[in-house]
Short mmCIF file of C-alpha atoms in Angstrom, two decimals:
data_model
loop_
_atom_site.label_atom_id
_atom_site.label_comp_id
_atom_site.label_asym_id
_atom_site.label_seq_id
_atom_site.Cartn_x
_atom_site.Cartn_y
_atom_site.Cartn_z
CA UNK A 1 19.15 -1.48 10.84
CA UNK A 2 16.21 0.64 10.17
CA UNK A 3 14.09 0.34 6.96
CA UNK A 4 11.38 1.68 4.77
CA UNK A 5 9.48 -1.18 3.37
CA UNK A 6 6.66 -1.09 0.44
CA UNK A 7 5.62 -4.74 -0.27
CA UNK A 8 2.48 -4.14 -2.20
CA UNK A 9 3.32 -3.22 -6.11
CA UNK A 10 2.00 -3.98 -9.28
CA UNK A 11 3.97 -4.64 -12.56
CA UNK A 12 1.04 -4.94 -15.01
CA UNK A 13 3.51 -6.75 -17.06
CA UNK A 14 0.81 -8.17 -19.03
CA UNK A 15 -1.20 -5.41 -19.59
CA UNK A 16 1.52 -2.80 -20.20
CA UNK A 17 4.88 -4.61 -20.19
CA UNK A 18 6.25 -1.03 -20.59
CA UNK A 19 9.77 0.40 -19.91
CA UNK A 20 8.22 2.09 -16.70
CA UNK A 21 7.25 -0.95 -15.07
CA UNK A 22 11.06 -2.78 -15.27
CA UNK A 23 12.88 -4.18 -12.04
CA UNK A 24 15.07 -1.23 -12.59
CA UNK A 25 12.51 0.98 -12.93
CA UNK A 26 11.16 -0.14 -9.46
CA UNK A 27 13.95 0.20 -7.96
CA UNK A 28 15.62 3.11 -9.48
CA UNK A 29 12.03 4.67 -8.10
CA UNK A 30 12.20 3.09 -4.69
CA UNK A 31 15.64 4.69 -4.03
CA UNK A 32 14.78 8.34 -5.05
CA UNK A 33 11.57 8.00 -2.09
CA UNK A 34 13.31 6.34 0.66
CA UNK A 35 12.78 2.63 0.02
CA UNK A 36 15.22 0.20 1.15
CA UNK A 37 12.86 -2.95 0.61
CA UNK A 38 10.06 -3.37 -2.00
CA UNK A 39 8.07 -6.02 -3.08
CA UNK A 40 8.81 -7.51 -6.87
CA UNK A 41 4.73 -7.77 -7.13
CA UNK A 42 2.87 -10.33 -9.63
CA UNK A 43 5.14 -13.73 -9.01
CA UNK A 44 2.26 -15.37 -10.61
CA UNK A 45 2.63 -14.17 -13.90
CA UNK A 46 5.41 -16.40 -15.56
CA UNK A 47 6.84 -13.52 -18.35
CA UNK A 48 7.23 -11.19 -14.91
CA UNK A 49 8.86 -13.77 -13.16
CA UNK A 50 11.07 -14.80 -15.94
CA UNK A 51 12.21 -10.94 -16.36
CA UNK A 52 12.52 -10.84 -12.38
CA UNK A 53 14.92 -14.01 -12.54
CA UNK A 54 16.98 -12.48 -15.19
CA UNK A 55 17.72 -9.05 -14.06
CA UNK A 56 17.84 -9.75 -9.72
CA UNK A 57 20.46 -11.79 -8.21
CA UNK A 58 20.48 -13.30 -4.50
CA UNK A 59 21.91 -10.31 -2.06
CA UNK A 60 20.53 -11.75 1.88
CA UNK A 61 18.90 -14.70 2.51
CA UNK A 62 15.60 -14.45 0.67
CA UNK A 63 16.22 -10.76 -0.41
CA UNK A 64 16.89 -9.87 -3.99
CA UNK A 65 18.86 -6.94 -5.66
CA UNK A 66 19.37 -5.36 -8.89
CA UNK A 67 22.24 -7.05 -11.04
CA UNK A 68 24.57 -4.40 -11.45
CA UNK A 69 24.44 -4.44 -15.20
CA UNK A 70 20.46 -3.93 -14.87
CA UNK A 71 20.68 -0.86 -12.95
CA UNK A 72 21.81 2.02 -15.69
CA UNK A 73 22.31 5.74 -14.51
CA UNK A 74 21.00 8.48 -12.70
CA UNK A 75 21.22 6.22 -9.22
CA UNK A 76 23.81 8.96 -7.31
CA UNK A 77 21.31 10.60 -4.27
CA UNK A 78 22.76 11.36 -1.36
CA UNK A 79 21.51 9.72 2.21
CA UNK A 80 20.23 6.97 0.41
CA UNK A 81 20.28 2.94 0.77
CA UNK A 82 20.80 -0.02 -1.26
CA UNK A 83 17.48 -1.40 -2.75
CA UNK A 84 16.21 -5.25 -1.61
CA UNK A 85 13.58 -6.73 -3.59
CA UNK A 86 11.70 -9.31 -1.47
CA UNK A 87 9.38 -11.68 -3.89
CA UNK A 88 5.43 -10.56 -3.54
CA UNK A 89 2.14 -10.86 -5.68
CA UNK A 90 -1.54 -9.39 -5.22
CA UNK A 91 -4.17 -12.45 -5.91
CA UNK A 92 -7.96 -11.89 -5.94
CA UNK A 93 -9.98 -14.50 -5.15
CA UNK A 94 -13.59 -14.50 -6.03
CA UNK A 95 -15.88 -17.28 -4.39
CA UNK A 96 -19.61 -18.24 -2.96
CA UNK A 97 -19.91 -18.37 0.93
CA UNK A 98 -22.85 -18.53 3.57
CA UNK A 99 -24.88 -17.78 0.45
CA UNK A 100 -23.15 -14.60 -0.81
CA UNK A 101 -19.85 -13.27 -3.57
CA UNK A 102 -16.93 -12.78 -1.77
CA UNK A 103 -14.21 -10.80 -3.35
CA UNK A 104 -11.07 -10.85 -1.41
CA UNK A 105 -7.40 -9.62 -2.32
CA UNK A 106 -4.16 -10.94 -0.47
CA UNK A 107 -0.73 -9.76 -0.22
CA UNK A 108 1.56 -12.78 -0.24
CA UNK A 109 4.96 -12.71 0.46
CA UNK A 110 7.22 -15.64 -0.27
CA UNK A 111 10.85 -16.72 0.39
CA UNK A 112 12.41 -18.00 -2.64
CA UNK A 113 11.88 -18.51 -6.15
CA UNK A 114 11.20 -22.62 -6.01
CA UNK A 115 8.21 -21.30 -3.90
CA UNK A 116 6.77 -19.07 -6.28
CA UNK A 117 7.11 -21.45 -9.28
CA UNK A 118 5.70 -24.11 -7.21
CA UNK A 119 2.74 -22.03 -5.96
CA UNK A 120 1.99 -21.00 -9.31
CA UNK A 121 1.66 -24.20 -10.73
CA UNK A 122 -0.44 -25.00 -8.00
CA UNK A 123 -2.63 -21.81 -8.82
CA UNK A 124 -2.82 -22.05 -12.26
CA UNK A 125 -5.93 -24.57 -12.30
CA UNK A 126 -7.92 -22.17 -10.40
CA UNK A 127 -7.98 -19.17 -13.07
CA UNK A 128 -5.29 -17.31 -15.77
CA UNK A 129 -2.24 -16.76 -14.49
CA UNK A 130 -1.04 -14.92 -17.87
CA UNK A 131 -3.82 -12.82 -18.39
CA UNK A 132 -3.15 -10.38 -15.47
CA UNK A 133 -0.60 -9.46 -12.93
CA UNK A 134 -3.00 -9.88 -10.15
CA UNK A 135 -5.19 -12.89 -10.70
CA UNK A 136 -8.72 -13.60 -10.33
CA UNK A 137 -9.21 -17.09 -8.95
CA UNK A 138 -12.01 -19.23 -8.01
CA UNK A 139 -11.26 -19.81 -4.81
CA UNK A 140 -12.27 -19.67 -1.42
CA UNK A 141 -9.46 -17.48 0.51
CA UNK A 142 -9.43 -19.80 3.53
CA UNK A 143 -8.09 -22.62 0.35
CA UNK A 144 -5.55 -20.18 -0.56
CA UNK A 145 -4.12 -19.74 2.18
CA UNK A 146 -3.48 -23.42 3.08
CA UNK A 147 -1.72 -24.01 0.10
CA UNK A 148 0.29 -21.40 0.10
CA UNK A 149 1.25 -22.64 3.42
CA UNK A 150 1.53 -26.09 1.47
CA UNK A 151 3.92 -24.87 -0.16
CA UNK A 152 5.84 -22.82 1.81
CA UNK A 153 5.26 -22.93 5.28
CA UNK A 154 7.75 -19.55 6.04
CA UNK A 155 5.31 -17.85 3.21
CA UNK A 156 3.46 -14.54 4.50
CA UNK A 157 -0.30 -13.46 3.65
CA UNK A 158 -1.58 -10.52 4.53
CA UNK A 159 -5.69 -9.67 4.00
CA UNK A 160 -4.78 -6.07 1.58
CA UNK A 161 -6.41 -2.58 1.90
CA UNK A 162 -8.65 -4.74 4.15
CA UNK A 163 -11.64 -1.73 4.19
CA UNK A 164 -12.05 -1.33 0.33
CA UNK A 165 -15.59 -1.95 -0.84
CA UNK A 166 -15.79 -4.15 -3.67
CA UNK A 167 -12.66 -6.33 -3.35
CA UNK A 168 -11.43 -6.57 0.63
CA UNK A 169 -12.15 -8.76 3.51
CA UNK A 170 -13.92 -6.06 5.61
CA UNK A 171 -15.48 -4.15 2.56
CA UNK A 172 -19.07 -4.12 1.97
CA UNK A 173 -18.95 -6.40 -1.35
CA UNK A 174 -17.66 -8.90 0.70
CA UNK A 175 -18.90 -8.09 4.24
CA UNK A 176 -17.07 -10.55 5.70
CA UNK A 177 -17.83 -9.01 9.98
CA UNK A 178 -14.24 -10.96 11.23
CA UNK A 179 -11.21 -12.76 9.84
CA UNK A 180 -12.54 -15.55 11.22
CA UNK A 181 -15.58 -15.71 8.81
CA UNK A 182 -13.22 -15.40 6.45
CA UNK A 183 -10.22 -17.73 6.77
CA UNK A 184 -11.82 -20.56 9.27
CA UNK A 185 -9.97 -22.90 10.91
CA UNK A 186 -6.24 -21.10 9.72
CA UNK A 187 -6.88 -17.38 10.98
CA UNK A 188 -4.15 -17.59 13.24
CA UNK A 189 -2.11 -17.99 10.09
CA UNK A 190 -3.05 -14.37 9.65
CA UNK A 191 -0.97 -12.02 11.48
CA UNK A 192 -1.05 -8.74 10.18
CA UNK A 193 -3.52 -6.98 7.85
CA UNK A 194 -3.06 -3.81 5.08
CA UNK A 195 -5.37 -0.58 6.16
CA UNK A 196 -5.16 0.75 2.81
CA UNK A 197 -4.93 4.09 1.18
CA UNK A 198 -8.70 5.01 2.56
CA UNK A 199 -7.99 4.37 6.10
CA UNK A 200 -5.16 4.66 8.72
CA UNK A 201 -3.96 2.80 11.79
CA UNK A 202 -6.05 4.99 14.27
CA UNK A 203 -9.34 4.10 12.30
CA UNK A 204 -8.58 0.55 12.35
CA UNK A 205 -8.04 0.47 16.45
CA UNK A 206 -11.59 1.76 16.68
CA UNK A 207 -11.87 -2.14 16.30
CA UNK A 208 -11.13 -4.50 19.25
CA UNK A 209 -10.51 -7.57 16.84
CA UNK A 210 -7.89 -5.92 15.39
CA UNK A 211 -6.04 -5.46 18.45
CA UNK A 212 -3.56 -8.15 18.14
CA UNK A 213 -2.76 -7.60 14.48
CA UNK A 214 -0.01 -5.77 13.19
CA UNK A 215 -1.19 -3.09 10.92
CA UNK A 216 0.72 -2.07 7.63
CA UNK A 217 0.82 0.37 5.33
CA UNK A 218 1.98 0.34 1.38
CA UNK A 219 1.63 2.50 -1.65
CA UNK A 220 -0.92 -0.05 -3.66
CA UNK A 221 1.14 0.90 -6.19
CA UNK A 222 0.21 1.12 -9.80
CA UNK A 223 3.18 2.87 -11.36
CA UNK A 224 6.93 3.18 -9.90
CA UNK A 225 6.31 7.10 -9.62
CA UNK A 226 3.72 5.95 -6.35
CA UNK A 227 5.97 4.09 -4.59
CA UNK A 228 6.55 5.24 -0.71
CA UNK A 229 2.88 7.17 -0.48
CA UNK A 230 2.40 4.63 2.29
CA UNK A 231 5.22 2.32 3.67
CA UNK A 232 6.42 0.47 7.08
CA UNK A 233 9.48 1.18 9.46
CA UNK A 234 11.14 -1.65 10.29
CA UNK A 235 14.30 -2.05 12.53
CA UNK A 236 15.37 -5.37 11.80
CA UNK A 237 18.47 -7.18 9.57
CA UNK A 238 18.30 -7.27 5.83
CA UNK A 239 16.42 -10.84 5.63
CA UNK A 240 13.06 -12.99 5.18
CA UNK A 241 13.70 -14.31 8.26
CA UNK A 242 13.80 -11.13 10.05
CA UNK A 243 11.13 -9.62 7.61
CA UNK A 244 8.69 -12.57 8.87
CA UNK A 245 9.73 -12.48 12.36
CA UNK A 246 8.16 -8.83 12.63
CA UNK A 247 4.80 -9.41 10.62
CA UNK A 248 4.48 -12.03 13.69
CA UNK A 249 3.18 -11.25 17.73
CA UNK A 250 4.72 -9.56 19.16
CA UNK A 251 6.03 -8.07 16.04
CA UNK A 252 9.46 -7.00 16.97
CA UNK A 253 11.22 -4.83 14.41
CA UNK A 254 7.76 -3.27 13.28
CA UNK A 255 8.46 0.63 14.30
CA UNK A 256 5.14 2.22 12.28
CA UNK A 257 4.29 3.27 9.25
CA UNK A 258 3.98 6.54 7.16
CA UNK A 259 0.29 7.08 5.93
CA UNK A 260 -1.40 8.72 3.16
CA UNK A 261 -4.33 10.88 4.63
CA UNK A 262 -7.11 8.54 4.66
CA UNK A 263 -10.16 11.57 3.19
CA UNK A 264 -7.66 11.73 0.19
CA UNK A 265 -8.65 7.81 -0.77
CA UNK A 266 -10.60 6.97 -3.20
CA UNK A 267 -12.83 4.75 -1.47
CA UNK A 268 -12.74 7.12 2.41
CA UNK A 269 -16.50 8.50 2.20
CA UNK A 270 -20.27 6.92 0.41
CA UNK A 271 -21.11 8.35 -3.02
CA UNK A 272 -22.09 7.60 -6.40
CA UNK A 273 -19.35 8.93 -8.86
CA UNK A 274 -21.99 8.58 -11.93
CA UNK A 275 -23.89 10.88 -10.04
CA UNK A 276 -21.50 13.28 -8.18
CA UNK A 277 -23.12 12.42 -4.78
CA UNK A 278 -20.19 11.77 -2.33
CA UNK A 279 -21.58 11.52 1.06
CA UNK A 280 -20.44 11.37 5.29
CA UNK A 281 -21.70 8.12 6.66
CA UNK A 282 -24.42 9.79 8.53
CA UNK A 283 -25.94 11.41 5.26
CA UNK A 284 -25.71 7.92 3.40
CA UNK A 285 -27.93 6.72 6.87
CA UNK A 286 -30.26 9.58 6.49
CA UNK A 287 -31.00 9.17 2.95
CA UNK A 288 -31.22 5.16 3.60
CA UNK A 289 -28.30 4.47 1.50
CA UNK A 290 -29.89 5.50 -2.50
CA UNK A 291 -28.84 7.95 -4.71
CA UNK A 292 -30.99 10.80 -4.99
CA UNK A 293 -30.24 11.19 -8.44
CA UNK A 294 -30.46 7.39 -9.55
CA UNK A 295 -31.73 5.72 -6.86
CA UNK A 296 -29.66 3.00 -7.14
CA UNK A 297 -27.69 2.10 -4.11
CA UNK A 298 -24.87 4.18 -3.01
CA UNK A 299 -20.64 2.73 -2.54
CA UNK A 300 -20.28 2.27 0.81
CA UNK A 301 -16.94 3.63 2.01
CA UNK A 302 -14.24 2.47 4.24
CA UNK A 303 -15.32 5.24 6.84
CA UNK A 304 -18.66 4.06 7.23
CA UNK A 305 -18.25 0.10 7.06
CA UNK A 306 -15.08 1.02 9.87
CA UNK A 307 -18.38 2.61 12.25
CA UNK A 308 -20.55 -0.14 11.38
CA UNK A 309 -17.70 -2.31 12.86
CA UNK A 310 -16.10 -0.57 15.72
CA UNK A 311 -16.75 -1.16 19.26
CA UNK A 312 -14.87 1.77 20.55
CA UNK A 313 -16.54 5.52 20.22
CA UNK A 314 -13.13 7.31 19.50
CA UNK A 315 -10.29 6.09 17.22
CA UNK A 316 -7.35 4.75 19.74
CA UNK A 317 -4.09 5.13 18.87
CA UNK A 318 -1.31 2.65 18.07
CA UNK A 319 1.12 1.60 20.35
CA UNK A 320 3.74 4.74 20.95
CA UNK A 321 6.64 2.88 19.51
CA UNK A 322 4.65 2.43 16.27
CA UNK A 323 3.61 5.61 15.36
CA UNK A 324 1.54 6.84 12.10
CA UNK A 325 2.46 9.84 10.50
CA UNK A 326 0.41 11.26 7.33
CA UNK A 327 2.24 12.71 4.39
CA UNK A 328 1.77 14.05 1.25
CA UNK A 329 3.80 13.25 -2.09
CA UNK A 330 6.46 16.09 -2.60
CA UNK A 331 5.47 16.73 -6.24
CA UNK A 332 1.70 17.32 -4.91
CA UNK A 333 3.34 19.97 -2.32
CA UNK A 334 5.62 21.51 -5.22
CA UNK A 335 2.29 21.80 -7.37
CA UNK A 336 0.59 23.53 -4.75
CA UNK A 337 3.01 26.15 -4.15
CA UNK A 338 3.61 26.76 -7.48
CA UNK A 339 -0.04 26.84 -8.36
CA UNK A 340 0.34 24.32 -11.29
CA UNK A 341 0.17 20.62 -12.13
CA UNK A 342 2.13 18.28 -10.60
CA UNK A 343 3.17 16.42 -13.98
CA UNK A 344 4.98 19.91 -15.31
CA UNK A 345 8.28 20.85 -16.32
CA UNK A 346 8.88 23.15 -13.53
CA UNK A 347 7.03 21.39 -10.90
CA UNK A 348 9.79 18.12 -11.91
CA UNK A 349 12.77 20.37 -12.04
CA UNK A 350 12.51 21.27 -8.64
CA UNK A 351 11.16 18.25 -7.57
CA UNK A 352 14.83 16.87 -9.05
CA UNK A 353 16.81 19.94 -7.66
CA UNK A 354 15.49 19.10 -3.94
CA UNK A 355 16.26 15.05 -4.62
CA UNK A 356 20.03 15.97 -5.69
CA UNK A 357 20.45 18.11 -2.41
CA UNK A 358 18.88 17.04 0.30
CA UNK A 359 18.07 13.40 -0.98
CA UNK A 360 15.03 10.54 -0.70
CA UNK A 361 11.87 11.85 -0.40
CA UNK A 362 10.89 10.18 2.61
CA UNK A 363 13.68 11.77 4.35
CA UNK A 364 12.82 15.55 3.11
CA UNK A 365 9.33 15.28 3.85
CA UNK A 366 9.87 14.19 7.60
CA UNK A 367 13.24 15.35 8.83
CA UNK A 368 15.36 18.04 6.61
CA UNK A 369 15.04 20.97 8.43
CA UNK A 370 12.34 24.02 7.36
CA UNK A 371 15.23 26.46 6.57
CA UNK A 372 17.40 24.06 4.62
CA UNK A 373 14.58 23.18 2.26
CA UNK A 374 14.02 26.52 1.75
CA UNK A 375 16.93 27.53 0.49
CA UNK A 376 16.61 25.17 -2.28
CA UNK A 377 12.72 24.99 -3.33
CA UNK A 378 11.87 28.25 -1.91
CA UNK A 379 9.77 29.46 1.13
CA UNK A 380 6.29 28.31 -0.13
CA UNK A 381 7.60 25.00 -1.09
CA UNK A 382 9.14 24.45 2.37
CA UNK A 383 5.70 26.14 4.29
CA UNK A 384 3.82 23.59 1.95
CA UNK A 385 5.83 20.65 4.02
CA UNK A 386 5.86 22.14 7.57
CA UNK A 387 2.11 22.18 6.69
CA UNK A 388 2.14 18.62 5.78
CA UNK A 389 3.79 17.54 8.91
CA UNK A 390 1.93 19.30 10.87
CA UNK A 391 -1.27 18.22 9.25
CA UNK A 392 -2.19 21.87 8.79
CA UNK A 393 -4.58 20.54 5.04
CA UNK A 394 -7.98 21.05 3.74
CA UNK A 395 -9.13 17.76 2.25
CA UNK A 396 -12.28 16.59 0.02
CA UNK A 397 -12.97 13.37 0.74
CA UNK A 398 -12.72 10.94 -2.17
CA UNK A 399 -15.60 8.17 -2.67
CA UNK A 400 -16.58 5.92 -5.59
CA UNK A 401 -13.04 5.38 -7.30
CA UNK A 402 -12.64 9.05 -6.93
CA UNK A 403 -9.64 10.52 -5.31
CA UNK A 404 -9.97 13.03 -2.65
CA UNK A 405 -8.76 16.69 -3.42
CA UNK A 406 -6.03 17.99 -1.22
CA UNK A 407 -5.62 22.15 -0.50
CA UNK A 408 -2.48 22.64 1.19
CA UNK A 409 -2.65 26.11 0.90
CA UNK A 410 -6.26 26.62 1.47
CA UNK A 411 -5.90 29.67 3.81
#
């Protein structure tokens, strides 16, 4: 069967533990975009995992679903699928190598819950599991990944938003030039790697070492209202197995991934948000990298450490049976039409009205035809997503933690 998959998510269960970061919130959120697989996110933290074990209940072989009891109303969208939870964290690892701070954050994803108990115990000496979702351990990444293999030897780790500057493999806090520097002896343990919200497939092929990696895409996301702003197509069965089997060469199952555009990251171009300077590459070059306002050092961004990297002069393209498509979040192309925020009453109402008729979001933005869509949200709203597929969008790119700003109407 074919799938949308997000597998990077964030509970913040000990920073929020609010009602809108619940299992059932997740998923009740993953259904309305499209999602048929998520990740749980932050099996380290043991009141998350606790609530996780409570409210999901085995469905396939290392997949997870809401307990019927859990899932409470408002679930009734047509064209959609059931939810699968498969169980995921985020860990940072912050270490000294060859003389310099590396700060590096992992995706791991793991196949039962006796794994993620035992990996957390075996975590726990290395920093504060309790204190944060995502952990900050003292540890080298190559370590991490051998005993998470330790542990589970089925386990999946994947190198996340691999181009962001201050905590990534590839960024330029951590400068790390291959995967190899980075993970040693085990890098063929390391199969497929997370572009991130600042940069898309084509960027990353710019790069010959990243040839034979699979390249996936997920929302990063901080709330349930962000799932599905990036996610992967897979056609394979509902299982780990089958879930592992195409994060691995020659990744079969893996049918490509939906994108958000790359300039609308927060980390795409240089710049100094103190300062308002957001830069291209080349200007950062030309004004050797210092803020003309501070003169401290600029943030390098994922554009210009992806050109200090590449080896090829144009982006290539992924493989044609894994295509990337860019898209915008519906509410952002409601807003735009309607001239108004996205988080207002009318701009939700027909952001509902659209869900109830013509169903996920994921769907409406890339198939449901122009004239069907208008009939329900109105021309503008409908132009607003012909636009978006077609890529027809003015963006600002973001830089320094600031988000880029999107015109969808700019003409």
């Amino acid at each position: 069967m074919q799938l949308w998959a997000d597998l990077h998510i964030h509970s913040h269960y000990a920073m929020a533990a609010s009602k809108d970061a619940r299992p059932e919130q997740l998923a009740f959120w993953a259904r309305r975009k499209g999602l048929s697989l998520i990740g749980t996110g932050d099996f380290t933290h043991p009141g998350w995992r606790a609530e996780l074990k409570a409210k999901l209940e085995e469905a396939e072989d290392g997949l997870w679903r809401l307990k019927p009891e859990a899932a409470g109303s408002g679930w009734d969208l047509p064209f959609t699928q059931p939810v699968r939870f498969v169980i995921s964290g985020e860990i940072c690892t912050v270490y000294q190598k060859a003389g310099k701070t590396r700060k590096v954050h992992h995706l791991l994803l793991l196949p039962h819950w006796e794994a993620a108990e035992r990996l957390a115990a075996r975590l726990e000496p290395y920093g504060q599991l309790a204190s944060n979702g995502r952990p900050v351990l003292k540890l080298d990444s190559r370590d991490l990944l051998a005993i998470t293999l330790e542990v589970a030897p089925e386990a999946v780790l994947i190198p996340a938003h691999i181009w962001t500057p201050h905590y990534s493999v590839f960024g330029m806090g951590s400068a790390f030039n291959n995967l190899q520097e980075c993970y040693a002896d085990l890098t063929g343990e390391v199969q497929a790697v997370e572009t991130g919200l600042s940069s898309d497939p084509a960027m990353n092929r710019r790069l010959s070492i990243l040839d034979e990696y699979a390249l996936v895409s997920n929302s990063d996301a901080h709330s349930p209202a962000k799932l599905g702003r990036e996610a992967t197509r897979f056609g394979i069965e509902l299982s780990f197995a089958a879930l592992r089997k195409a994060l691995k060469r020659p990744f079969p199952g893996l049918l490509g991934t939906v994108e958000f555009f790359p300039e609308e990251g927060k980390y795409h171009w240089d710049g100094h948000r103190a300062c308002g300077v957001c830069w291209s590459p080349r200007e950062t070059r030309r004004a050797g990298g210092k803020c003309p306002v501070c003169g401290r050092p600029v943030t390098v961004g994922v554009l210009h450490r992806v050109e200090l990297l590449a080896d090829r002069e144009s982006p290539g393209q992924p493989p044609a049976h894994r295509p990337a498509q860019r898209l915008l979040p519906l509410v952002e192309i409601i807003a735009a039409a309607e001239g108004t925020g996205a988080q207002t009453k009318r701009v939700q109402r027909i952001y509902e009205q659209i869900l109830l008729t013509h169903g996920p979001e994921l769907r409406i933005l890339r198939e449901t035809p122009w004239a069907e869509l208008a009939k329900t949200a109105g021309e503008k709203v409908a132009e607003g997503v012909r636009r978006v597929r077609e890529g027809l969008l003015t963006v600002r790119p973001g830089y320094d933690g600031v988000y880029g700003e999107v015109q969808v109407f700019a003409d």
